[in-house]
Amino acid sequence: MMHILYILYIVPYTPTPIRTRPYHLLRGLVARGHRVTLATLWESEAERAALADWQQLGVEVIAAPLSKTRAAWNSLLAVPAGIPMQASYCWQPQLAQALRAHMATAKTDVIHSEHLRGARYGLSLRPLAADQAGTPLVWDAVDSIAHLFQQASQHSRSRRSRWLTRLELGRTRRYESWLVRQFQRVLVTSPVDRQAFAELAGLTSFDPANPLTVLPNGVDLAYFRPDEVRRDAATVVLSGKMSYHANVTAALHLLQDIMPLVWRRRPDTMVWIVGKDPPSRLCQLAAANPAHITVTGEVPDVRPYLQRATLAVAPVLYGAGIQNKVLEALACGAPVIASRQAVSALAGQPAQALIVADSAPDMAAAIVALLADPARQAELAQAGRAYVEQYHDWSDVAAQLEAIYAELIRQRRRD
């Protein structure tokens, strides 16, 4: 392992297992022996209490509250300033002041800020970073929000989402195209998002000023794992946070376009929509057809659904970055049928570990065929688990991040 690094890691929301990327990257860096200071915001007492767990791991925590009133005010102020609401939503001067105080007294080898909501904190530290012999600044963009908004403005089944994304799209494009050139390194979860940023900023892969690097998401392989419990017959599961417009669109596509075709041939098939905050449209569909549809709302543990369903589906029509729902299902040994959009960001050869189907008729035909083929189910379950073990282990992703930091530090010393 390389020598110990002192890392200032800025996340605009408390890292918890649900916020899987910062949660596992931070734990991976700590496990590799680095000294980490976590700078973050909390919005509830439960999040505030969760910060104690990080302190017990030896992480120094700098935290400030973010009220809904403050976040709403930030969003309003963004409009006349010509910047996207996402870029201003999590701004908290109290945290910014604490970060400057930390930089004035603490050793810092690298500054890492996550998401469009956290980028402003990294930008605010640029003068101090320059004074400290050019401390490298990393922005983990995760996904291109402009790329996501472009798709949502066309394909979301929520009128509100289409209106909001169209309103924000121009500002987000301009801001991301500028922002990508403000950091020594910009991380994204997939080649698709790297290309989206490159096109926004007019960068090519051969451009020496191109800071874009793919750092994929992983999956917790110890937590998400197969179970010996026998899978239920003829059950299809779709998981994800159901307040997210892309997930809602996928769920509506499944229930309205795909499953009617399945039920014509397999009327015994049950669908589970698993995830917190489902909108009324989904709940109404379940209420109208309780023999075939269950919308769970928030569940204490998604794993039993992924471990018991005959198969998992991800009929994603649009999105950005890696679909964690696919990784989690594969890790639990669920045979997966997914749209090309859902797997476009995955590493390696995911098509060998799952079935890809795009149109509603193709997706329905794949579901019917797989429900009738236990041998194929077992084959996909084994291949899916092997795939995530090879390509999406969080400990490997943390090692990649460590190597990115090391390269930036070596470059600073050469310069």
GROMACS .gro file of C-alpha atoms in nm:
model
  415
    1MET     CA    1   0.000   0.000   0.000
    2MET     CA    2   0.112   0.356  -0.067
    3HIS     CA    3   0.202   0.598   0.210
    4ILE     CA    4  -0.074   0.748   0.424
    5LEU     CA    5  -0.273   1.029   0.263
    6TYR     CA    6  -0.461   1.307   0.440
    7ILE     CA    7  -0.788   1.339   0.252
    8LEU     CA    8  -1.055   1.609   0.286
    9TYR     CA    9  -1.370   1.439   0.155
   10ILE     CA   10  -1.670   1.669   0.102
   11VAL     CA   11  -2.014   1.510   0.059
   12PRO     CA   12  -2.326   1.732   0.046
   13TYR     CA   13  -2.536   1.468   0.228
   14THR     CA   14  -2.458   1.234   0.516
   15PRO     CA   15  -2.296   0.915   0.380
   16THR     CA   16  -2.515   0.618   0.474
   17PRO     CA   17  -2.556   0.272   0.317
   18ILE     CA   18  -2.834   0.414   0.098
   19ARG     CA   19  -2.588   0.672  -0.041
   20THR     CA   20  -2.374   0.385  -0.145
   21ARG     CA   21  -2.094   0.557  -0.340
   22PRO     CA   22  -1.951   0.791  -0.073
   23TYR     CA   23  -2.032   0.542   0.204
   24HIS     CA   24  -1.823   0.263   0.054
   25LEU     CA   25  -1.546   0.479  -0.091
   26LEU     CA   26  -1.490   0.641   0.247
   27ARG     CA   27  -1.486   0.305   0.424
   28GLY     CA   28  -1.247   0.170   0.163
   29LEU     CA   29  -1.005   0.460   0.206
   30VAL     CA   30  -1.012   0.421   0.585
   31ALA     CA   31  -0.953   0.046   0.550
   32ARG     CA   32  -0.647   0.123   0.339
   33GLY     CA   33  -0.501   0.326   0.625
   34HIS     CA   34  -0.559   0.683   0.510
   35ARG     CA   35  -0.652   0.974   0.736
   36VAL     CA   36  -0.989   1.105   0.625
   37THR     CA   37  -1.177   1.419   0.724
   38LEU     CA   38  -1.543   1.399   0.623
   39ALA     CA   39  -1.715   1.733   0.561
   40THR     CA   40  -2.089   1.694   0.521
   41LEU     CA   41  -2.441   1.817   0.592
   42TRP     CA   42  -2.718   1.655   0.792
   43GLU     CA   43  -3.091   1.710   0.740
   44SER     CA   44  -3.237   1.500   1.024
   45GLU     CA   45  -3.146   1.379   1.369
   46ALA     CA   46  -3.104   1.028   1.229
   47GLU     CA   47  -2.841   1.156   0.987
   48ARG     CA   48  -2.673   1.353   1.261
   49ALA     CA   49  -2.657   1.039   1.477
   50ALA     CA   50  -2.509   0.843   1.185
   51LEU     CA   51  -2.204   1.071   1.190
   52ALA     CA   52  -2.098   0.912   1.518
   53ASP     CA   53  -2.038   0.586   1.331
   54TRP     CA   54  -1.781   0.761   1.113
   55GLN     CA   55  -1.606   0.902   1.417
   56GLN     CA   56  -1.585   0.553   1.564
   57LEU     CA   57  -1.404   0.446   1.247
   58GLY     CA   58  -1.144   0.716   1.313
   59VAL     CA   59  -1.282   0.969   1.063
   60GLU     CA   60  -1.271   1.334   1.163
   61VAL     CA   61  -1.615   1.484   1.098
   62ILE     CA   62  -1.697   1.843   1.008
   63ALA     CA   63  -2.073   1.878   0.981
   64ALA     CA   64  -2.344   2.142   0.963
   65PRO     CA   65  -2.724   2.127   0.942
   66LEU     CA   66  -2.915   2.192   0.621
   67SER     CA   67  -3.278   2.278   0.676
   68LYS     CA   68  -3.546   2.246   0.409
   69THR     CA   69  -3.596   2.623   0.434
   70ARG     CA   70  -3.227   2.686   0.366
   71ALA     CA   71  -3.225   2.444   0.071
   72ALA     CA   72  -3.538   2.604  -0.079
   73TRP     CA   73  -3.388   2.952  -0.039
   74ASN     CA   74  -3.066   2.834  -0.204
   75SER     CA   75  -3.267   2.706  -0.501
   76LEU     CA   76  -3.452   3.035  -0.540
   77LEU     CA   77  -3.128   3.234  -0.530
   78ALA     CA   78  -2.980   3.017  -0.805
   79VAL     CA   79  -3.236   3.128  -1.063
   80PRO     CA   80  -3.137   3.497  -1.095
   81ALA     CA   81  -2.771   3.397  -1.068
   82GLY     CA   82  -2.807   3.186  -1.382
   83ILE     CA   83  -2.678   2.866  -1.221
   84PRO     CA   84  -2.867   2.538  -1.184
   85MET     CA   85  -3.062   2.483  -0.864
   86GLN     CA   86  -2.870   2.158  -0.807
   87ALA     CA   87  -2.545   2.355  -0.783
   88SER     CA   88  -2.678   2.579  -0.508
   89TYR     CA   89  -2.919   2.349  -0.324
   90CYS     CA   90  -2.673   2.229  -0.055
   91TRP     CA   91  -2.479   2.549   0.005
   92GLN     CA   92  -2.430   2.616   0.376
   93PRO     CA   93  -2.197   2.906   0.468
   94GLN     CA   94  -2.140   2.750   0.809
   95LEU     CA   95  -1.983   2.443   0.649
   96ALA     CA   96  -1.783   2.654   0.404
   97GLN     CA   97  -1.636   2.855   0.692
   98ALA     CA   98  -1.547   2.535   0.881
   99LEU     CA   99  -1.372   2.402   0.572
  100ARG     CA  100  -1.159   2.712   0.539
  101ALA     CA  101  -1.064   2.688   0.906
  102HIS     CA  102  -0.970   2.324   0.860
  103MET     CA  103  -0.752   2.400   0.559
  104ALA     CA  104  -0.570   2.671   0.752
  105THR     CA  105  -0.449   2.429   1.020
  106ALA     CA  106  -0.464   2.069   0.892
  107LYS     CA  107  -0.240   1.874   0.659
  108THR     CA  108  -0.429   1.803   0.336
  109ASP     CA  109  -0.294   1.595   0.047
  110VAL     CA  110  -0.608   1.598  -0.165
  111ILE     CA  111  -0.951   1.764  -0.162
  112HIS     CA  112  -1.240   1.553  -0.290
  113SER     CA  113  -1.592   1.691  -0.337
  114GLU     CA  114  -1.887   1.488  -0.458
  115HIS     CA  115  -2.181   1.563  -0.688
  116LEU     CA  116  -2.295   1.885  -0.852
  117ARG     CA  117  -2.440   1.980  -0.513
  118GLY     CA  118  -2.096   1.957  -0.352
  119ALA     CA  119  -1.882   2.110  -0.625
  120ARG     CA  120  -1.921   2.465  -0.491
  121TYR     CA  121  -1.740   2.370  -0.171
  122GLY     CA  122  -1.443   2.244  -0.371
  123LEU     CA  123  -1.442   2.562  -0.578
  124SER     CA  124  -1.445   2.773  -0.261
  125LEU     CA  125  -1.122   2.606  -0.146
  126ARG     CA  126  -0.924   2.665  -0.464
  127PRO     CA  127  -0.738   2.974  -0.334
  128LEU     CA  128  -0.633   2.788  -0.017
  129ALA     CA  129  -0.535   2.480  -0.220
  130ALA     CA  130  -0.317   2.697  -0.444
  131ASP     CA  131  -0.149   2.852  -0.138
  132GLN     CA  132  -0.063   2.503  -0.012
  133ALA     CA  133   0.160   2.414  -0.305
  134GLY     CA  134  -0.132   2.325  -0.526
  135THR     CA  135  -0.325   2.068  -0.326
  136PRO     CA  136  -0.511   1.862  -0.592
  137LEU     CA  137  -0.885   1.918  -0.625
  138VAL     CA  138  -1.100   1.624  -0.731
  139TRP     CA  139  -1.465   1.654  -0.825
  140ASP     CA  140  -1.662   1.331  -0.822
  141ALA     CA  141  -1.943   1.439  -1.052
  142VAL     CA  142  -2.085   1.084  -1.034
  143ASP     CA  143  -2.314   1.144  -1.334
  144SER     CA  144  -2.374   1.422  -1.584
  145ILE     CA  145  -2.691   1.592  -1.460
  146ALA     CA  146  -2.729   1.768  -1.795
  147HIS     CA  147  -2.724   1.431  -1.971
  148LEU     CA  148  -2.988   1.302  -1.729
  149PHE     CA  149  -3.206   1.612  -1.770
  150GLN     CA  150  -3.188   1.591  -2.149
  151GLN     CA  151  -3.331   1.239  -2.136
  152ALA     CA  152  -3.588   1.318  -1.866
  153SER     CA  153  -3.718   1.619  -2.058
  154GLN     CA  154  -3.813   1.385  -2.341
  155HIS     CA  155  -3.899   1.053  -2.176
  156SER     CA  156  -4.019   1.110  -1.819
  157ARG     CA  157  -4.381   1.008  -1.762
  158SER     CA  158  -4.415   1.281  -1.502
  159ARG     CA  159  -4.526   1.617  -1.644
  160ARG     CA  160  -4.365   1.789  -1.344
  161SER     CA  161  -4.029   1.621  -1.410
  162ARG     CA  162  -4.041   1.709  -1.780
  163TRP     CA  163  -4.118   2.073  -1.699
  164LEU     CA  164  -3.849   2.105  -1.430
  165THR     CA  165  -3.578   1.936  -1.633
  166ARG     CA  166  -3.654   2.150  -1.937
  167LEU     CA  167  -3.638   2.460  -1.716
  168GLU     CA  168  -3.299   2.359  -1.575
  169LEU     CA  169  -3.141   2.198  -1.879
  170GLY     CA  170  -2.980   2.505  -2.038
  171ARG     CA  171  -2.833   2.633  -1.710
  172THR     CA  172  -2.706   2.287  -1.618
  173ARG     CA  173  -2.536   2.237  -1.953
  174ARG     CA  174  -2.357   2.571  -1.932
  175TYR     CA  175  -2.252   2.518  -1.571
  176GLU     CA  176  -2.125   2.162  -1.615
  177SER     CA  177  -1.934   2.256  -1.929
  178TRP     CA  178  -1.753   2.524  -1.726
  179LEU     CA  179  -1.720   2.321  -1.408
  180VAL     CA  180  -1.548   2.024  -1.567
  181ARG     CA  181  -1.242   2.244  -1.637
  182GLN     CA  182  -1.212   2.377  -1.280
  183PHE     CA  183  -1.068   2.062  -1.118
  184GLN     CA  184  -0.752   1.862  -1.168
  185ARG     CA  185  -0.959   1.545  -1.197
  186VAL     CA  186  -1.329   1.485  -1.261
  187LEU     CA  187  -1.467   1.141  -1.180
  188VAL     CA  188  -1.775   0.982  -1.336
  189THR     CA  189  -1.926   0.638  -1.296
  190SER     CA  190  -1.941   0.537  -1.662
  191PRO     CA  191  -1.795   0.593  -2.010
  192VAL     CA  192  -2.138   0.723  -2.114
  193ASP     CA  193  -2.116   1.008  -1.863
  194ARG     CA  194  -1.751   1.073  -1.951
  195GLN     CA  195  -1.854   1.119  -2.314
  196ALA     CA  196  -2.146   1.344  -2.214
  197PHE     CA  197  -1.912   1.572  -2.016
  198ALA     CA  198  -1.651   1.568  -2.292
  199GLU     CA  199  -1.908   1.682  -2.548
  200LEU     CA  200  -2.033   1.957  -2.317
  201ALA     CA  201  -1.683   2.090  -2.256
  202GLY     CA  202  -1.542   2.029  -2.605
  203LEU     CA  203  -1.282   1.782  -2.481
  204THR     CA  204  -1.135   1.481  -2.662
  205SER     CA  205  -0.971   1.172  -2.515
  206PHE     CA  206  -0.639   1.294  -2.660
  207ASP     CA  207  -0.666   1.638  -2.502
  208PRO     CA  208  -0.397   1.672  -2.229
  209ALA     CA  209  -0.635   1.905  -2.043
  210ASN     CA  210  -0.905   1.636  -2.026
  211PRO     CA  211  -0.958   1.567  -1.653
  212LEU     CA  212  -1.232   1.303  -1.697
  213THR     CA  213  -1.180   0.960  -1.544
  214VAL     CA  214  -1.422   0.671  -1.498
  215LEU     CA  215  -1.451   0.541  -1.141
  216PRO     CA  216  -1.735   0.286  -1.142
  217ASN     CA  217  -1.977   0.208  -0.865
  218GLY     CA  218  -1.947  -0.116  -0.675
  219VAL     CA  219  -2.179  -0.334  -0.474
  220ASP     CA  220  -2.143  -0.458  -0.118
  221LEU     CA  221  -2.079  -0.826  -0.192
  222ALA     CA  222  -2.094  -0.931   0.172
  223TYR     CA  223  -2.432  -0.765   0.224
  224PHE     CA  224  -2.597  -0.839  -0.110
  225ARG     CA  225  -2.557  -1.212  -0.158
  226PRO     CA  226  -2.763  -1.514  -0.262
  227ASP     CA  227  -2.976  -1.691  -0.001
  228GLU     CA  228  -3.061  -2.057   0.027
  229VAL     CA  229  -3.432  -1.972   0.052
  230ARG     CA  230  -3.628  -2.112  -0.240
  231ARG     CA  231  -3.738  -1.844  -0.485
  232ASP     CA  232  -4.108  -1.774  -0.523
  233ALA     CA  233  -4.270  -1.895  -0.843
  234ALA     CA  234  -4.351  -1.648  -1.121
  235THR     CA  235  -4.248  -1.330  -0.941
  236VAL     CA  236  -4.084  -1.028  -1.102
  237VAL     CA  237  -3.917  -0.757  -0.891
  238LEU     CA  238  -3.818  -0.399  -0.972
  239SER     CA  239  -3.634  -0.215  -0.695
  240GLY     CA  240  -3.523   0.144  -0.646
  241LYS     CA  241  -3.612   0.471  -0.480
  242MET     CA  242  -3.958   0.538  -0.618
  243SER     CA  243  -3.950   0.913  -0.569
  244TYR     CA  244  -3.684   0.931  -0.843
  245HIS     CA  245  -3.846   1.020  -1.173
  246ALA     CA  246  -3.641   0.774  -1.382
  247ASN     CA  247  -3.742   0.487  -1.153
  248VAL     CA  248  -4.108   0.592  -1.164
  249THR     CA  249  -4.095   0.598  -1.543
  250ALA     CA  250  -3.938   0.250  -1.546
  251ALA     CA  251  -4.205   0.117  -1.308
  252LEU     CA  252  -4.490   0.264  -1.514
  253HIS     CA  253  -4.334   0.123  -1.832
  254LEU     CA  254  -4.321  -0.219  -1.666
  255LEU     CA  255  -4.678  -0.214  -1.535
  256GLN     CA  256  -4.849  -0.041  -1.827
  257ASP     CA  257  -4.655  -0.158  -2.133
  258ILE     CA  258  -4.472  -0.482  -2.052
  259MET     CA  259  -4.671  -0.681  -1.797
  260PRO     CA  260  -5.003  -0.679  -1.986
  261LEU     CA  261  -4.818  -0.872  -2.259
  262VAL     CA  262  -4.676  -1.110  -1.999
  263TRP     CA  263  -5.012  -1.168  -1.830
  264ARG     CA  264  -5.168  -1.279  -2.157
  265ARG     CA  265  -4.935  -1.580  -2.154
  266ARG     CA  266  -4.855  -1.610  -1.782
  267PRO     CA  267  -5.156  -1.477  -1.586
  268ASP     CA  268  -5.005  -1.617  -1.264
  269THR     CA  269  -4.712  -1.372  -1.267
  270MET     CA  270  -4.677  -1.136  -0.970
  271VAL     CA  271  -4.490  -0.804  -0.981
  272TRP     CA  272  -4.319  -0.646  -0.679
  273ILE     CA  273  -4.231  -0.276  -0.698
  274VAL     CA  274  -3.994  -0.228  -0.405
  275GLY     CA  275  -3.873   0.115  -0.292
  276LYS     CA  276  -3.957   0.411  -0.074
  277ASP     CA  277  -4.192   0.698  -0.158
  278PRO     CA  278  -4.390   0.552  -0.450
  279PRO     CA  279  -4.613   0.813  -0.616
  280SER     CA  280  -4.990   0.780  -0.613
  281ARG     CA  281  -4.994   0.661  -0.976
  282LEU     CA  282  -4.807   0.344  -0.883
  283CYS     CA  283  -5.016   0.285  -0.572
  284GLN     CA  284  -5.335   0.323  -0.775
  285LEU     CA  285  -5.220   0.063  -1.026
  286ALA     CA  286  -5.150  -0.179  -0.741
  287ALA     CA  287  -5.487  -0.109  -0.578
  288ALA     CA  288  -5.665  -0.174  -0.907
  289ASN     CA  289  -5.486  -0.508  -0.958
  290PRO     CA  290  -5.386  -0.650  -0.614
  291ALA     CA  291  -5.371  -1.007  -0.744
  292HIS     CA  292  -5.081  -0.917  -0.972
  293ILE     CA  293  -4.909  -0.605  -0.832
  294THR     CA  294  -4.758  -0.522  -0.494
  295VAL     CA  295  -4.610  -0.178  -0.431
  296THR     CA  296  -4.426  -0.209  -0.100
  297GLY     CA  297  -4.318   0.145  -0.024
  298GLU     CA  298  -4.018   0.170   0.206
  299VAL     CA  299  -3.891  -0.166   0.334
  300PRO     CA  300  -3.637  -0.228   0.611
  301ASP     CA  301  -3.433  -0.454   0.383
  302VAL     CA  302  -3.455  -0.494   0.005
  303ARG     CA  303  -3.253  -0.817   0.002
  304PRO     CA  304  -3.536  -1.064   0.074
  305TYR     CA  305  -3.719  -0.941  -0.236
  306LEU     CA  306  -3.410  -0.979  -0.454
  307GLN     CA  307  -3.338  -1.321  -0.301
  308ARG     CA  308  -3.693  -1.456  -0.333
  309ALA     CA  309  -3.816  -1.324  -0.669
  310THR     CA  310  -3.791  -1.553  -0.970
  311LEU     CA  311  -3.620  -1.274  -1.160
  312ALA     CA  312  -3.540  -0.903  -1.143
  313VAL     CA  313  -3.608  -0.650  -1.417
  314ALA     CA  314  -3.469  -0.306  -1.498
  315PRO     CA  315  -3.676  -0.166  -1.788
  316VAL     CA  316  -3.500   0.170  -1.762
  317LEU     CA  317  -3.591   0.412  -2.040
  318TYR     CA  318  -3.346   0.685  -1.940
  319GLY     CA  319  -3.090   0.755  -1.670
  320ALA     CA  320  -2.731   0.837  -1.592
  321GLY     CA  321  -2.445   0.649  -1.437
  322ILE     CA  322  -2.454   0.292  -1.311
  323GLN     CA  323  -2.786   0.137  -1.214
  324ASN     CA  324  -2.721   0.011  -0.861
  325LYS     CA  325  -3.047  -0.184  -0.873
  326VAL     CA  326  -2.890  -0.407  -1.139
  327LEU     CA  327  -2.570  -0.463  -0.939
  328GLU     CA  328  -2.764  -0.548  -0.623
  329ALA     CA  329  -2.990  -0.795  -0.802
  330LEU     CA  330  -2.693  -0.967  -0.967
  331ALA     CA  331  -2.511  -0.986  -0.634
  332CYS     CA  332  -2.818  -1.153  -0.478
  333GLY     CA  333  -2.820  -1.418  -0.747
  334ALA     CA  334  -3.137  -1.293  -0.914
  335PRO     CA  335  -3.157  -1.359  -1.288
  336VAL     CA  336  -3.180  -1.012  -1.447
  337ILE     CA  337  -3.354  -0.884  -1.758
  338ALA     CA  338  -3.262  -0.523  -1.831
  339SER     CA  339  -3.289  -0.261  -2.101
  340ARG     CA  340  -2.977  -0.157  -2.290
  341GLN     CA  341  -2.999   0.179  -2.113
  342ALA     CA  342  -2.979   0.006  -1.774
  343VAL     CA  343  -2.657  -0.180  -1.855
  344SER     CA  344  -2.478   0.071  -2.081
  345ALA     CA  345  -2.261   0.195  -1.793
  346LEU     CA  346  -2.154  -0.144  -1.657
  347ALA     CA  347  -1.795  -0.262  -1.685
  348GLY     CA  348  -1.666  -0.563  -1.874
  349GLN     CA  349  -1.910  -0.791  -2.055
  350PRO     CA  350  -2.240  -0.763  -1.863
  351ALA     CA  351  -2.441  -0.914  -2.149
  352GLN     CA  352  -2.298  -1.253  -2.052
  353ALA     CA  353  -2.444  -1.218  -1.701
  354LEU     CA  354  -2.796  -1.102  -1.784
  355ILE     CA  355  -3.053  -1.072  -2.061
  356VAL     CA  356  -3.082  -0.744  -2.253
  357ALA     CA  357  -3.419  -0.651  -2.401
  358ASP     CA  358  -3.535  -0.305  -2.505
  359SER     CA  359  -3.886  -0.288  -2.650
  360ALA     CA  360  -4.191  -0.380  -2.444
  361PRO     CA  361  -4.265  -0.690  -2.660
  362ASP     CA  362  -3.901  -0.805  -2.636
  363MET     CA  363  -3.892  -0.749  -2.259
  364ALA     CA  364  -4.223  -0.936  -2.216
  365ALA     CA  365  -4.105  -1.226  -2.431
  366ALA     CA  366  -3.782  -1.249  -2.231
  367ILE     CA  367  -3.975  -1.255  -1.901
  368VAL     CA  368  -4.211  -1.529  -2.021
  369ALA     CA  369  -3.923  -1.740  -2.156
  370LEU     CA  370  -3.714  -1.706  -1.841
  371LEU     CA  371  -4.004  -1.785  -1.608
  372ALA     CA  372  -4.040  -2.117  -1.791
  373ASP     CA  373  -3.669  -2.208  -1.787
  374PRO     CA  374  -3.529  -2.295  -1.440
  375ALA     CA  375  -3.201  -2.413  -1.590
  376ARG     CA  376  -3.146  -2.074  -1.755
  377GLN     CA  377  -3.240  -1.903  -1.428
  378ALA     CA  378  -2.970  -2.097  -1.243
  379GLU     CA  379  -2.714  -2.025  -1.515
  380LEU     CA  380  -2.781  -1.650  -1.502
  381ALA     CA  381  -2.778  -1.645  -1.122
  382GLN     CA  382  -2.429  -1.794  -1.117
  383ALA     CA  383  -2.299  -1.577  -1.401
  384GLY     CA  384  -2.442  -1.260  -1.248
  385ARG     CA  385  -2.278  -1.314  -0.911
  386ALA     CA  386  -1.945  -1.395  -1.077
  387TYR     CA  387  -1.970  -1.080  -1.287
  388VAL     CA  388  -2.012  -0.838  -0.996
  389GLU     CA  389  -1.736  -1.014  -0.803
  390GLN     CA  390  -1.501  -0.955  -1.095
  391TYR     CA  391  -1.595  -0.600  -1.195
  392HIS     CA  392  -1.783  -0.422  -0.915
  393ASP     CA  393  -1.622  -0.501  -0.580
  394TRP     CA  394  -1.611  -0.183  -0.369
  395SER     CA  395  -1.267  -0.267  -0.231
  396ASP     CA  396  -1.129  -0.268  -0.585
  397VAL     CA  397  -1.300   0.063  -0.663
  398ALA     CA  398  -1.147   0.220  -0.350
  399ALA     CA  399  -0.806   0.101  -0.465
  400GLN     CA  400  -0.864   0.271  -0.801
  401LEU     CA  401  -0.952   0.595  -0.623
  402GLU     CA  402  -0.637   0.570  -0.413
  403ALA     CA  403  -0.433   0.532  -0.733
  404ILE     CA  404  -0.599   0.844  -0.881
  405TYR     CA  405  -0.504   1.044  -0.573
  406ALA     CA  406  -0.146   0.914  -0.588
  407GLU     CA  407  -0.110   1.010  -0.953
  408LEU     CA  408  -0.233   1.365  -0.885
  409ILE     CA  409   0.007   1.407  -0.594
  410ARG     CA  410   0.301   1.282  -0.804
  411GLN     CA  411   0.203   1.522  -1.079
  412ARG     CA  412   0.189   1.814  -0.833
  413ARG     CA  413   0.537   1.730  -0.708
  414ARG     CA  414   0.673   1.713  -1.064
  415ASP     CA  415   0.519   2.049  -1.144
   0.00000   0.00000   0.00000
